[in-house]
XYZ file of C-alpha atoms in Angstrom:
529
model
C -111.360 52.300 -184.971
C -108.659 55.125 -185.337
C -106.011 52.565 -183.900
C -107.430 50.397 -186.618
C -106.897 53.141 -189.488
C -103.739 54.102 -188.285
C -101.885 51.011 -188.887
C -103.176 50.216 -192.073
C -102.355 53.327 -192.575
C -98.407 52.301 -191.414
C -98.701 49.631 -193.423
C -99.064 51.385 -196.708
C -96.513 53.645 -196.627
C -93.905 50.436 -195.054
C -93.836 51.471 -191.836
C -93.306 49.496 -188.257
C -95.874 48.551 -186.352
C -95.662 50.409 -183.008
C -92.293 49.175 -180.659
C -90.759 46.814 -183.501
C -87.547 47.161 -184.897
C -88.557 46.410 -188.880
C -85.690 45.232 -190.643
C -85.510 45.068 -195.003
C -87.618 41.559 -195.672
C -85.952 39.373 -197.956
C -87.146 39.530 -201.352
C -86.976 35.909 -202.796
C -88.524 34.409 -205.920
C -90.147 31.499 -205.575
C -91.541 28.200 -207.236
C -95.508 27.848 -207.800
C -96.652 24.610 -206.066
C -98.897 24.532 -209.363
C -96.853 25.437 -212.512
C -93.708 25.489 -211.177
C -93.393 29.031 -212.886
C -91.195 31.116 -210.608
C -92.833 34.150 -208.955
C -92.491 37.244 -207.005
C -94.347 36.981 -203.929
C -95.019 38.218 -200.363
C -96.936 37.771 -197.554
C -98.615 40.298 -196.004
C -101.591 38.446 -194.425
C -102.411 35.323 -192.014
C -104.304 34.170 -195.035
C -100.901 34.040 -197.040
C -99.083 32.226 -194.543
C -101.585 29.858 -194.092
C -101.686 29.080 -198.010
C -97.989 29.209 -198.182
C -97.437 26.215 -196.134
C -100.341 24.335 -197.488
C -98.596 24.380 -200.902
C -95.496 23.738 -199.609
C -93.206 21.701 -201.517
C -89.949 21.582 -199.599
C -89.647 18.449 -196.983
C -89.708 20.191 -193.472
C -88.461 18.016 -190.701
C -88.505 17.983 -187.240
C -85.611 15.745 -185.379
C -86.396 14.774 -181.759
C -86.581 11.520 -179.837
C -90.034 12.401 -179.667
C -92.746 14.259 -181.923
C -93.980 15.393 -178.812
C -93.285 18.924 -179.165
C -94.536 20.231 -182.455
C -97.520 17.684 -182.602
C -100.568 18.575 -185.107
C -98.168 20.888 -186.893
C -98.328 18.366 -190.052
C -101.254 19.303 -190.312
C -100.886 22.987 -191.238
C -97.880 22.532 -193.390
C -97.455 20.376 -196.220
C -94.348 17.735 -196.325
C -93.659 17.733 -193.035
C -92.056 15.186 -191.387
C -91.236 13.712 -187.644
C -87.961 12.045 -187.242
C -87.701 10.403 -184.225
C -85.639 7.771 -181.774
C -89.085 6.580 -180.161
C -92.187 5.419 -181.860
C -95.135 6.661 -179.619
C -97.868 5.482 -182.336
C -96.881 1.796 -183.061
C -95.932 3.077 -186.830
C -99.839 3.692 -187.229
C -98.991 7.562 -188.227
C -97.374 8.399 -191.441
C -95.988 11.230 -190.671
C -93.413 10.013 -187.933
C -90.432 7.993 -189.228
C -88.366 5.612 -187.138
C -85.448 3.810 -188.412
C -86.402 0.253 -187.650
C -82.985 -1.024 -187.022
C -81.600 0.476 -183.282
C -77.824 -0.073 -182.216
C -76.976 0.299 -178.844
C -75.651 3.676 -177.699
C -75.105 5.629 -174.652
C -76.633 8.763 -174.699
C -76.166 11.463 -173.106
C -78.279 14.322 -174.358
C -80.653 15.074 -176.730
C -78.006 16.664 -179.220
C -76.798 12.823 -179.202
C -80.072 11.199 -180.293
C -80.398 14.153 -182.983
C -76.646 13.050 -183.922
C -77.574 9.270 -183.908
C -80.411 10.061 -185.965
C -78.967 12.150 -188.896
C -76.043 10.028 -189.035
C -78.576 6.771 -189.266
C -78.697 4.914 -192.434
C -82.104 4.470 -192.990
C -82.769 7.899 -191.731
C -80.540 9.345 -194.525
C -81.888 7.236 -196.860
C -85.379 8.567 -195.811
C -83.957 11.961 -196.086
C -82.729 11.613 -199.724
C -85.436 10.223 -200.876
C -87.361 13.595 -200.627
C -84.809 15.372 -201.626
C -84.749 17.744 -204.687
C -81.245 17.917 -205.899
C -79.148 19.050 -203.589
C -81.673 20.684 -201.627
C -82.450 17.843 -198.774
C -85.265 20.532 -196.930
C -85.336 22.289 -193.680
C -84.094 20.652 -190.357
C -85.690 22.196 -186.846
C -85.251 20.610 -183.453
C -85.478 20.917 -179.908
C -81.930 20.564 -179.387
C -78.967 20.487 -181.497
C -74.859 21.474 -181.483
C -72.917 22.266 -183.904
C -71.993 19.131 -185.062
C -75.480 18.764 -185.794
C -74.955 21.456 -187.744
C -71.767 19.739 -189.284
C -73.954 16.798 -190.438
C -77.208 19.051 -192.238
C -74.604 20.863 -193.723
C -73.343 17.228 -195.158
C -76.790 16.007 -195.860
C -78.256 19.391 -197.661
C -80.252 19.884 -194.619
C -81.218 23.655 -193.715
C -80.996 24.311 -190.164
C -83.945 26.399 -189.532
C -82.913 27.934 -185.774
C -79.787 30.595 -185.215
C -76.154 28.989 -184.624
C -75.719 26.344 -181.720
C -73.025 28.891 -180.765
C -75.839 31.252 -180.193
C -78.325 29.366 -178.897
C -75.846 28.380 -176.487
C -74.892 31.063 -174.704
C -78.708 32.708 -175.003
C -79.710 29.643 -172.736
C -77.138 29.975 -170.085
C -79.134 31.142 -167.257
C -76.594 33.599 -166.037
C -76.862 35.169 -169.695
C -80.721 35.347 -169.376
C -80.698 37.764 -166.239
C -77.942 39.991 -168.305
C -80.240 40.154 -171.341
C -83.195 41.035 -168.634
C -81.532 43.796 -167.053
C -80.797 45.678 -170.370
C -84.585 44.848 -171.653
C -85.948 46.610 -168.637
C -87.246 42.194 -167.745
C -86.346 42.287 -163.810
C -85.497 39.128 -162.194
C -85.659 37.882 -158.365
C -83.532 39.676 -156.588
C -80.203 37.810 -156.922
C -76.722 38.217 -157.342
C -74.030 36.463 -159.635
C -70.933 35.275 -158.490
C -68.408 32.187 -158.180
C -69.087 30.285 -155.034
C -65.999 27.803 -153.245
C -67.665 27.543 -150.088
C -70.887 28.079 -147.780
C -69.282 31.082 -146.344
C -68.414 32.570 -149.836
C -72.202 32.085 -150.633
C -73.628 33.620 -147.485
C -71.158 36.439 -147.665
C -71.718 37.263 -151.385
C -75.854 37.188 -150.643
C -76.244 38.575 -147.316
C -78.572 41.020 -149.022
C -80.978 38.270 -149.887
C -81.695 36.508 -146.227
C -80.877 33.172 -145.356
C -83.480 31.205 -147.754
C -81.721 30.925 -150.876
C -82.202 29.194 -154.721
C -78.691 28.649 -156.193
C -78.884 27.882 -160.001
C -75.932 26.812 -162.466
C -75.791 28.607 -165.818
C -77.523 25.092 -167.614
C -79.941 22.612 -166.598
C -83.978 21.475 -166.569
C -86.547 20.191 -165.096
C -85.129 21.523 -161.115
C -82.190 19.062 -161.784
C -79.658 22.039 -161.248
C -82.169 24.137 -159.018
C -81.292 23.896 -155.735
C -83.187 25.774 -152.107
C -80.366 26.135 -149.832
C -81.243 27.416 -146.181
C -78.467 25.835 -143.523
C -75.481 24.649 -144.401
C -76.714 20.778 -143.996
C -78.664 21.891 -147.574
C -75.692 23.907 -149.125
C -73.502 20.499 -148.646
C -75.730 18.031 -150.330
C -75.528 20.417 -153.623
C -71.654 21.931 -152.700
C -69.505 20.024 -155.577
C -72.509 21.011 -158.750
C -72.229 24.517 -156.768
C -68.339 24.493 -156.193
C -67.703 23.462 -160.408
C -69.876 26.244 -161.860
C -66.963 29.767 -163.029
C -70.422 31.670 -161.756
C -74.085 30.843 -160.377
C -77.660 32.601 -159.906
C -78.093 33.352 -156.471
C -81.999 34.139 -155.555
C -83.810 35.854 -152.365
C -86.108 32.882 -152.233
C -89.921 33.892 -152.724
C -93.298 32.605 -152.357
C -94.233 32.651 -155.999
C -96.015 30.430 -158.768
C -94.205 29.195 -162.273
C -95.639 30.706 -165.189
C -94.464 30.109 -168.959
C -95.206 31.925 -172.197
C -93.939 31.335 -175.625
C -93.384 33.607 -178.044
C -91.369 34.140 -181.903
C -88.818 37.340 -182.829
C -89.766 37.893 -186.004
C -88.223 40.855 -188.001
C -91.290 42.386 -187.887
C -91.686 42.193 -183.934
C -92.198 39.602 -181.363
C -95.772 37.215 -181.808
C -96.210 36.829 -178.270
C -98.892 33.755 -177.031
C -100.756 33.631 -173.515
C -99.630 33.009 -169.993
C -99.667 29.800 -169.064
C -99.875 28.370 -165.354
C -96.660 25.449 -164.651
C -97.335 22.239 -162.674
C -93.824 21.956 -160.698
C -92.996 19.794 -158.237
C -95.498 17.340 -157.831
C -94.511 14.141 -156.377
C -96.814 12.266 -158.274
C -95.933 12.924 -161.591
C -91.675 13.745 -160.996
C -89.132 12.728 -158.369
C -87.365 16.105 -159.239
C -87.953 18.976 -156.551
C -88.808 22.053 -158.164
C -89.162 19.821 -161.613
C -91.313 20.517 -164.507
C -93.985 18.115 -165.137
C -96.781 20.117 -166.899
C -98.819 23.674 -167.748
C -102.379 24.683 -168.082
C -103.423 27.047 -170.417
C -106.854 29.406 -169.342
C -108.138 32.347 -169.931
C -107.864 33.236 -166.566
C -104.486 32.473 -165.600
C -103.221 34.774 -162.937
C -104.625 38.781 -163.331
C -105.093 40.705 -165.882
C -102.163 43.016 -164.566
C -100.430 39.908 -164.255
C -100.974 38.878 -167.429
C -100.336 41.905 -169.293
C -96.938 42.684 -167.729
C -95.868 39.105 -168.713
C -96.672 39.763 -172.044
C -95.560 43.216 -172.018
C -92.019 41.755 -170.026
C -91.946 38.752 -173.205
C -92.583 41.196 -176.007
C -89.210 43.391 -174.979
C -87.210 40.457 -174.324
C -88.288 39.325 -177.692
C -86.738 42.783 -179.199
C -83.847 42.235 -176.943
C -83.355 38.890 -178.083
C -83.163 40.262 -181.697
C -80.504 42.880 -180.911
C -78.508 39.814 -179.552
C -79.178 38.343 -183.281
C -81.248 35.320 -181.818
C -84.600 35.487 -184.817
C -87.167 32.761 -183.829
C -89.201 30.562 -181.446
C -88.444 30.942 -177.778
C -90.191 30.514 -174.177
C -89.813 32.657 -170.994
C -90.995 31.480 -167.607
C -91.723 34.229 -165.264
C -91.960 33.424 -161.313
C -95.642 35.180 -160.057
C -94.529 36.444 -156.332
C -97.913 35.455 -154.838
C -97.179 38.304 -151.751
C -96.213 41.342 -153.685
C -98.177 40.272 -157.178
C -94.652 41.298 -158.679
C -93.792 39.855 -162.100
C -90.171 37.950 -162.270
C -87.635 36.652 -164.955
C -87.209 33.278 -164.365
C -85.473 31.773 -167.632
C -84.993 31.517 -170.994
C -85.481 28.887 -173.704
C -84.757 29.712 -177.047
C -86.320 26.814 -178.719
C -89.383 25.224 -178.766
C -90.385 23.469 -175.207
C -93.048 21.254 -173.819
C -95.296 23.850 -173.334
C -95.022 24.436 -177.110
C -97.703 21.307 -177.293
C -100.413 23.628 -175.629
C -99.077 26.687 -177.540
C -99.724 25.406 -180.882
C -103.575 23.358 -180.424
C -105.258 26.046 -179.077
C -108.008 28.058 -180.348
C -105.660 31.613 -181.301
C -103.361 29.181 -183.272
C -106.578 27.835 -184.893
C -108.112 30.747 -186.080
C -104.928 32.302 -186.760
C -101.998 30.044 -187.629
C -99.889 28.371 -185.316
C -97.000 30.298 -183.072
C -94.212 27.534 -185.105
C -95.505 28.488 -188.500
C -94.308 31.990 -187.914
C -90.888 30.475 -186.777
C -90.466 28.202 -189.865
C -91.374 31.924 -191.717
C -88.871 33.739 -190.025
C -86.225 31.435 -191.360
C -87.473 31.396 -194.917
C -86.291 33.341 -197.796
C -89.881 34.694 -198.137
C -90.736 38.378 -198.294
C -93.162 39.125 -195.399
C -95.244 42.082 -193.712
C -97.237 41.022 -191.204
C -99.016 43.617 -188.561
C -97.557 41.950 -184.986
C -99.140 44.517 -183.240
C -102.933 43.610 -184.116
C -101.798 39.868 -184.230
C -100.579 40.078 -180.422
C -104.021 41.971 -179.475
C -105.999 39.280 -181.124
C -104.093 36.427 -178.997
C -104.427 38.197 -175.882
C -108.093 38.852 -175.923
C -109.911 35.949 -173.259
C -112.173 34.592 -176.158
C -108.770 33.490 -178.173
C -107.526 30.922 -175.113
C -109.413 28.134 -174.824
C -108.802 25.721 -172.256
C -106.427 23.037 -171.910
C -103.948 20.989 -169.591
C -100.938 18.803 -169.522
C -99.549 16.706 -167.304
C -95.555 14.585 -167.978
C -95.802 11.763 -166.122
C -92.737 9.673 -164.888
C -91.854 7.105 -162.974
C -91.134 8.387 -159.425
C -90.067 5.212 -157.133
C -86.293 4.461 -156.998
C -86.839 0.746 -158.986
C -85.706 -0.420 -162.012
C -87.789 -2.819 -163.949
C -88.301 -3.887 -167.514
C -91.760 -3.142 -169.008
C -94.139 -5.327 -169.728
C -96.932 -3.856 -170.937
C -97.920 0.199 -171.277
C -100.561 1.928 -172.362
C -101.433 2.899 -176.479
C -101.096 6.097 -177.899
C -104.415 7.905 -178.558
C -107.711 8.990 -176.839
C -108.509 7.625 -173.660
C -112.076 7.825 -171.626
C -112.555 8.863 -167.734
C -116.029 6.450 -166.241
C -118.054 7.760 -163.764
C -116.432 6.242 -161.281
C -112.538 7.057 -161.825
C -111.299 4.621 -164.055
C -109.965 4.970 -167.585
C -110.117 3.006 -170.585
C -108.596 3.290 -174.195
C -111.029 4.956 -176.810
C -109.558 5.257 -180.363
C -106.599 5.800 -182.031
C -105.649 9.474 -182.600
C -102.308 11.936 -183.163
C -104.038 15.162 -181.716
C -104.883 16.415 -178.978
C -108.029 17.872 -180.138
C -109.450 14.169 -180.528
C -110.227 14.458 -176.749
C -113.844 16.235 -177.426
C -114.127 17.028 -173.637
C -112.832 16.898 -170.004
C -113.823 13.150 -169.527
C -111.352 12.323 -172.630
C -107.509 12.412 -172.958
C -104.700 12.493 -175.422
C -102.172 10.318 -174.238
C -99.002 10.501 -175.816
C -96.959 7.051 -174.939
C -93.155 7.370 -174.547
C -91.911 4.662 -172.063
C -93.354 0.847 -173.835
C -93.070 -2.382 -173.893
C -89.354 -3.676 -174.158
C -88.117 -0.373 -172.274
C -86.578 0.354 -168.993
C -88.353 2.143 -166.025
C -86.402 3.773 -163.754
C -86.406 6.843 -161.488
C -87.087 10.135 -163.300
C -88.529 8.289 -167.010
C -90.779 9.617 -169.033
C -93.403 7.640 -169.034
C -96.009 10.033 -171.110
C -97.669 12.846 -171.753
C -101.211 13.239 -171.081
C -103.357 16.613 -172.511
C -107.016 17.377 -171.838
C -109.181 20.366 -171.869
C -110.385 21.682 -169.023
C -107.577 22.566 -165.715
C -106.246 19.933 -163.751
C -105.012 22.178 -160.909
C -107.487 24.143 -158.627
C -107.303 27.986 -157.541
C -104.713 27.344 -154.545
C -102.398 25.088 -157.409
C -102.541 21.799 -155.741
C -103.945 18.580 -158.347
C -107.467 18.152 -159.093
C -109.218 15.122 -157.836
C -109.714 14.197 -161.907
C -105.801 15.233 -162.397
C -105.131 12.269 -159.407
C -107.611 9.979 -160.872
C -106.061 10.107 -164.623
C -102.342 9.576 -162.833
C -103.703 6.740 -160.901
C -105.462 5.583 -164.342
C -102.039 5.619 -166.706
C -99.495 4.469 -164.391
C -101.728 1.804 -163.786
C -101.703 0.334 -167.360
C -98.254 -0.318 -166.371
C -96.885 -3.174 -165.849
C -92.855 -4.495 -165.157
C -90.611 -7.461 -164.587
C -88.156 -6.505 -161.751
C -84.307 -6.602 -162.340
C -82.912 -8.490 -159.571
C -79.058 -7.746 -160.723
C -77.910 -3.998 -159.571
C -74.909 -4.459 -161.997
C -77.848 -5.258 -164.427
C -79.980 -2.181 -163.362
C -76.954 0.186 -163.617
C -76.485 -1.269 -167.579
C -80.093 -0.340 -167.843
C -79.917 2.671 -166.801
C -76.977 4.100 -168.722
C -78.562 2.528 -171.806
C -82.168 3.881 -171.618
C -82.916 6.859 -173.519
C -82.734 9.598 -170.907
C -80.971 7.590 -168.375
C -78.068 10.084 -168.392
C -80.078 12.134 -166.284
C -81.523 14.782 -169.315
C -84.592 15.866 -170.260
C -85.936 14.373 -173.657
C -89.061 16.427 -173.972
C-alpha cells in the first residue's frame, strides 16, 4: 500500500517512476475524433490510451508479406490497415489489402517485398485514398531500409520505428553483446574476433573448450548459427565464417531458448513475460538450431529465472534508449539448464513472431496491447504513464494465460507446385487425432480451447514448396511442448494434421525447380515472418 502511495505520489509532483530515465513528453495539440475542435490533451492512464486509438483518425499501416505479426491489433486501433504480398484469408478480411495484380520479382529480403509494395500501383492508390492532405498516415513494419524510408517520405508516409541506420547496427549481433556488457546483460561466455582459419578460431577461443557456436553479426532462424567441434564441422561453415570483418564466438552450453518482448518508452521499458522457444525441431524446420515457435505460460522456467530475464530486458531497454533506439523490441535469453544462469542471446529491435503471442494474451487484454504502446511512443502525444506498476501487473502469474505456436515448413529437399492447402481460420482436433476445418476467423482467440486452432495459411494453392517454406502458422492455447521440451503427442498430431491438407504436383525439370525457387517469396533463403 505505501509502494502504492508513493508513486502516485511521484506522479503528482512529475516525477520518474523508480529506474527510468523520464525525458520532457511532447506536448502536441490534437484533433477531436468528434468535433474536430483542436485540443490539449494527455495521457496519463491505460484508459486514455485505450480511447485514444479507438478514436483514431489517422490511417495506421502495417507493411509485411504477411499480417502475421501484429494480428488482432485492428482491433484495438481504429483505421488500421494490413498491407501485404500474401493473402492468407482469401480477401474474406477487410482489413488486409493485397494488390491484385503481381509482377514477377526476385526477392531477396523482406525490405524488398516492403519496397515492391510501397512502390505498387494499386497499393499507392490504396494509400492515397485515405489520405488527408498531405498527411498519407503512419507506416510500421517488420523490416525496412532506408530506401523504404526514401519512398514514405515520397508517399507522406510516417515511419513509425527509429532510422534503418539505427536499427541496423542495433541488430548486428556483435553490437548486441557490446550493448549487454555496458547494461550489466551478460552473455555466454564468448569472445569477438575475425576468424581466416580453424587454427585462428581455436587459438582466439581456447578459453571456451573445444565445443563451440560461431555466429555472424546478421542472420535468423539458425541460418548463420553454426556448432563447430572438429575441424570436419568448422569446414562445412569456413567461407560464411572466413567473409564476416568479426564473429560471436560461444563456450557452447546446455541451455533452453527463451524470448521476451518488450517497448522503450520515454517513460521506461513495458516489459511482457518469458516465453519458452521451440528450436530445432525437425518436424516443423530443416534449419538446425532454427526458430519454429514459442509457448507462452505462467510457468515458464523459475521464478528466479523469470525475474532476472525481466530484470536483464528492463536495463537493456534503458540501454537501448541511451543508444537512441525508442520502441518495440525482443531479447532472447539462452536458460543454461546446469548452472540455472541467465544469458544474452540476441537482439531484435522490431516486432518478431513471438509478437503474435505477445499481443493476444490476457495482460494485453486487460491492459492494452505491448504494440499500442509502440505506435504511442512514436506519436506526438503527451503521455505519463506509471511503467513501474504496469510491468508488476504483467508479471504477476494470473496476467499470462496460456498459449502456443508452432511455424510450420516444409522440411524434405523437393520442390513441387501446390495443389491444394489448407484455409485460414479455426480448425478442430477429433478424438482420435485428426483435424478438420471449423469456421472462418482472423484471431487467435477464435480457438475457444486446446482441441481448436488458429491456423494462419501462408504457402497456397498456385505456390511453390520447397525446402525451408513457410507453410503456416498454427496458435492454440494450452503448451505443445512437455517439461523435458520435446513435442507433445497433440503438437505431433496437429503437424501430421496440416501438412497433410497438403497436396503438390512434382517438378520434374531441376532447371525448372531452381526458377521456382529463386522466384518464390522467401526462396532467397530469408525469413518472411
Amino acid at each position: 500500500m505505501l509502494e502504492r502511495l508513493l508513486r502516485a505520489l511521484r506522479r503528482l509532483i512529475g516525477s520518474p517512476a523508480t529506474g527510468a530515465h523520464h525525458e520532457e513528453p511532447i506536448r502536441a495539440e490534437s484533433v477531436s475524433a468528434t468535433d474536430g475542435a483542436t485540443t490539449m490533451s494527455k495521457i496519463t492512464s491505460i484508459a486514455d490510451v485505450r480511447r485514444h486509438f479507438r478514436n483514431n483518425q489517422e490511417p495506421i499501416y502495417f507493411i509485411s508479406a504477411t499480417n502475421f505479426n501484429l494480428l488482432g491489433i485492428g482491433d484495438w486501433v481504429n483505421t488500421f490497415r494490413h498491407i501485404n504480398y500474401i493473402d492468407c484469408f482469401d480477401g474474406q478480411q477487410r482489413n488486409v489489402f493485397v494488390p491484385r495484380e503481381k509482377f514477377p520479382r526476385d526477392f531477396e529480403s523482406i525490405e524488398d517485398i516492403n519496397n515492391y509494395l510501397l512502390e505498387h500501383k494499386e497499393v499507392i492508390d490504396f494509400i492515397q485514398s485515405r489520405a488527408s492532405g498531405d498527411n498519407a498516415g503512419v507506416a510500421t513494419f517488420l523490416m525496412f531500409d532506408e530506401h523504404t524510408e526514401e519512398v514514405c517520405k515520397q508517399l507522406g508516409l510516417r515511419v513509425a520505428f527509429p532510422p534503418a541506420a539505427l536499427r541496423s547496427r542495433m541488430d548486428n549481433k556483435i553490437e548486441t553483446v557490446r550493448i549487454g556488457n555496458k547494461a550489466g546483460v551478460p552473455s555466454v561466455p564468448n569472445v569477438l574476433a575475425r576468424v581466416g582459419s580453424y587454427q585462428e578460431l581455436r587459438e582466439v577461443s581456447r578459453e571456451l573448450g573445444s565445443d563451440l557456436v560461431v555466429q555472424t553479426a546478421f542472420g535468423d532462424s539458425g541460418h548463420t548459427t553454426f556448432f563447430i567441434a572438429s575441424e570436419e564441422d568448422y569446414y562445412k561453415h569456413a567461407e560464411e565464417i572466413e567473409a564476416e570483418p568479426e564473429v560471436k564466438i560461444m563456450k557452447r552450453i546446455n541451455c533452453r531458448g527463451s524470448a521476451i518482448e518488450a517497448c522503450a518508452t520515454r517513460c521506461g521499458t513495458v516489459v511482457g513475460p518469458l516465453m519458452t522457444e521451440l528450436v530445432g525441431f525437425k518436424s516443423l524446420t530443416p534449419y538446425k538450431g532454427g526458430w519454429c515457435g514459442n509457448e507462452m505460460f505462467a510457468g515458464a522456467f523459475s521464478q528466479e529465472v523469470r525475474d532476472k530475464a525481466r530484470e536483464y530486458t528492463f536495463k537493456f531497454g534503458e540501454a537501448l534508449r541511451e543508444e537512441g533506439y525508442r520502441g518495440y523490441f525482443e531479447l532472447d535469453f539462452l536458460i543454461d539448464m546446469d548452472s540455472g544462469d541467465v544469458y544474452l542471446g540476441e537482439l531484435n529491435p522490431r516486432v518478431t513472431g513471438a509478437s503474435s503471442l505477445t499481443n493476444v494474451a490476457a495482460f494485453a487484454h486487460s491492459d492494452i496491447p505491448l504494440f499500442l504502446f509502440h505506435l504511442l511512443e512514436f506519436s506526438e502525444l503527451d503521455f505519463d504513464l506509471d511503467i513501474e506498476e504496469i510491468n508488476e501487473r504483467w508479471a504477476h502469474p494470473d496476467s499470462i494465460d496460456s498459449w502456443s505456436q508452432l511455424v510450420i515448413k516444409h522440411t524434405d529437399e523437393s520442390v513441387d507446385l501446390v495443389t491444394s492447402a489448407p484455409r485460414s481460420g479455426v480448425w478442430r482436433m477429433n478424438d482420435d487425432g485428426s483435424i478438420g476445418y471449423d469456421h472462418y476467423s482472423y484471431h487467435p482467440h477464435a480457438a475457444e480451447n486446446d482441441k481448436e486452432a488458429f491456423f494462419l495459411r501462408i504457402s497456397g494453392t498456385g505456390d511453390f514448396r520447397y525446402e525451408g517454406a513457410d507453410l503456416g502458422i498454427l496458435i492454440t492455447r494450452g503448451r505443445l511442448m512437455d517439461d523435458d521440451f520435446q513435442l507433445t503427442e497433440r503438437a505431433r498430431a496437429w503437424i501430421e494434421g496440416i501438412r497433410g491438407q497438403y497436396a503438390g504436383q512434382s517438378l520434374q525439370d531441376p532447371v525448372v525447380e531452381e526458377v521456382a525457387v529463386s522466384h518464390a517469396v522467401g526462396g532467397g533463403n530469408f525469413k518472411i515472418l
